[in-house]
Short mmCIF file of C-alpha atoms in Angstrom, two decimals:
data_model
loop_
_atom_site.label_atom_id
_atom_site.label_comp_id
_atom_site.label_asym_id
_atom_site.label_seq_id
_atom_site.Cartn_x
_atom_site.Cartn_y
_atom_site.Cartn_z
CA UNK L 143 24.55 19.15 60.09
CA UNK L 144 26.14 16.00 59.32
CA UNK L 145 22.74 14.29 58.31
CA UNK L 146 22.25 16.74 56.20
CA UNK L 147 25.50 16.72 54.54
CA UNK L 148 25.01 12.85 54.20
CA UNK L 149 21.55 13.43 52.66
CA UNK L 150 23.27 15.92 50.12
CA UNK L 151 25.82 13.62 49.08
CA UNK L 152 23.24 10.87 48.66
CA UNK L 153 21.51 12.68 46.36
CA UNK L 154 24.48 14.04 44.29
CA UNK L 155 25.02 10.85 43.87
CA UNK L 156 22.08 9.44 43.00
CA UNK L 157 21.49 12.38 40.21
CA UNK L 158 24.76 11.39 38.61
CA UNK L 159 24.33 8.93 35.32
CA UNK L 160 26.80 7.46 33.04
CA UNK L 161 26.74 8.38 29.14
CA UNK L 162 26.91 5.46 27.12
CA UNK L 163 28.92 5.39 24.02
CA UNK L 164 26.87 4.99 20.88
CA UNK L 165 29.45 3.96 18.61
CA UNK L 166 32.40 2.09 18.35
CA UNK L 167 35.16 0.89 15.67
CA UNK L 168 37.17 -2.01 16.79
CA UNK L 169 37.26 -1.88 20.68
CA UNK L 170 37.29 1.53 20.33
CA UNK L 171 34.07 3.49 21.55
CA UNK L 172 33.21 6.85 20.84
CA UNK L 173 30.75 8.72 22.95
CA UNK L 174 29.16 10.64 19.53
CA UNK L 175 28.94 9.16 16.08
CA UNK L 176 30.87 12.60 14.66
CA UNK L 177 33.70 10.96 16.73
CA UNK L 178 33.36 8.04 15.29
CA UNK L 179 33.13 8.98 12.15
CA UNK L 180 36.07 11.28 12.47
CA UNK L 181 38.73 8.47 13.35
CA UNK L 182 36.86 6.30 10.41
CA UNK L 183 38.31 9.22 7.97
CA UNK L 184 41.68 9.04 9.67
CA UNK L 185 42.02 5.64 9.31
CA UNK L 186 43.77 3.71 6.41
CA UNK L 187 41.72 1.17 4.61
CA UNK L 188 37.85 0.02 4.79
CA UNK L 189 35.99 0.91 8.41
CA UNK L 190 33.32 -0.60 10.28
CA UNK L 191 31.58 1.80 12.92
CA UNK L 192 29.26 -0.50 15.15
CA UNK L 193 26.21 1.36 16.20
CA UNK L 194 25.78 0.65 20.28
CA UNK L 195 23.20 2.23 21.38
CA UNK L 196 19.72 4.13 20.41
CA UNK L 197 20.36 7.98 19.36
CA UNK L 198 19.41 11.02 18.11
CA UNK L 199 22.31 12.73 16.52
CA UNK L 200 23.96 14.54 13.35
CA UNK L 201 26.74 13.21 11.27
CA UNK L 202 29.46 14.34 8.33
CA UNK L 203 30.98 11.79 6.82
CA UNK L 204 33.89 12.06 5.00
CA UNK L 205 35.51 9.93 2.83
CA UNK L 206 38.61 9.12 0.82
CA UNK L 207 38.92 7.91 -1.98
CA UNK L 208 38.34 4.52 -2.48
CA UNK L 209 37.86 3.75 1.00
CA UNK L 210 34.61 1.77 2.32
CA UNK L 211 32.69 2.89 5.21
CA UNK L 212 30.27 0.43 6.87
CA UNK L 213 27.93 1.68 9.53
CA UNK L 214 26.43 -1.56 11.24
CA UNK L 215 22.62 -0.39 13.15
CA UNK L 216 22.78 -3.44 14.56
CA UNK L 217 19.09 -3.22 15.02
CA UNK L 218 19.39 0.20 17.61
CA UNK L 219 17.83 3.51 16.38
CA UNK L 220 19.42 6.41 14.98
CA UNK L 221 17.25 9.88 14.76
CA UNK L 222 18.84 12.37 13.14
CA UNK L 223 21.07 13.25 9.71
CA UNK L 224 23.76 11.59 8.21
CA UNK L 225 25.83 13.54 5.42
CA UNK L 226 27.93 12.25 2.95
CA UNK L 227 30.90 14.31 1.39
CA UNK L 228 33.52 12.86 0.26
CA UNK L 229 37.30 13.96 -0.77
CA UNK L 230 37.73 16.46 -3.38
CA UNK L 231 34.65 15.74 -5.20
CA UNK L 232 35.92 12.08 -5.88
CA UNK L 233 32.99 9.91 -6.14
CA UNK L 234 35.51 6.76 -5.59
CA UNK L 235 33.82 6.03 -2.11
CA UNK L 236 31.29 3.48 -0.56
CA UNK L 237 28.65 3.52 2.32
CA UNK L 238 26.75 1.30 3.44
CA UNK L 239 24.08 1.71 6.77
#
């Protein structure tokens, strides 16, 4: 029984893998890019979201006015759709990918 249980728990173990964050801004990472792209709308000022790893994923962005959102690929992969909305119709925004 105890072999068995030890052969169990090797395996649980072995099945379990670590997500990796796909975006970060500052030393911040962000397991999704909606998360990401979330605290870039919350913040005050121009953002930089650094792309980490390959994905395939959807995005909103939203943006206020005036503010500046970079997204940097840095040469990883992104499958998927990004949106752009932005604040009460205000076309005072900036993206750049």
């Amino acid at each position: 029984m105890k072999k068995l249980l030890s052969i169990f728990a090797l395996l649980m173990c072995m099945s379990i893998t670590w997500a990796q964050n796909v975006a970060k801004i500052g030393s911040t990472e962000y397991a999704t890019l909606q998360e990401a792209l979330d605290a870039a709308y919350a913040a005050t000022g121009d953002v930089t979201i650094d792309i980490l790893a390959d994905f395939t994923g959807f995005g909103v962005v939203r943006q206020k006015a005036g503010q500046v959102l970079t997204i940097a690929g840095n040469n990883k992969t992104v499958n998927g759709q990004i949106i752009l909305t932005n604040e009460n119709g205000i076309n005072n925004t900036g993206l750049t990918i």
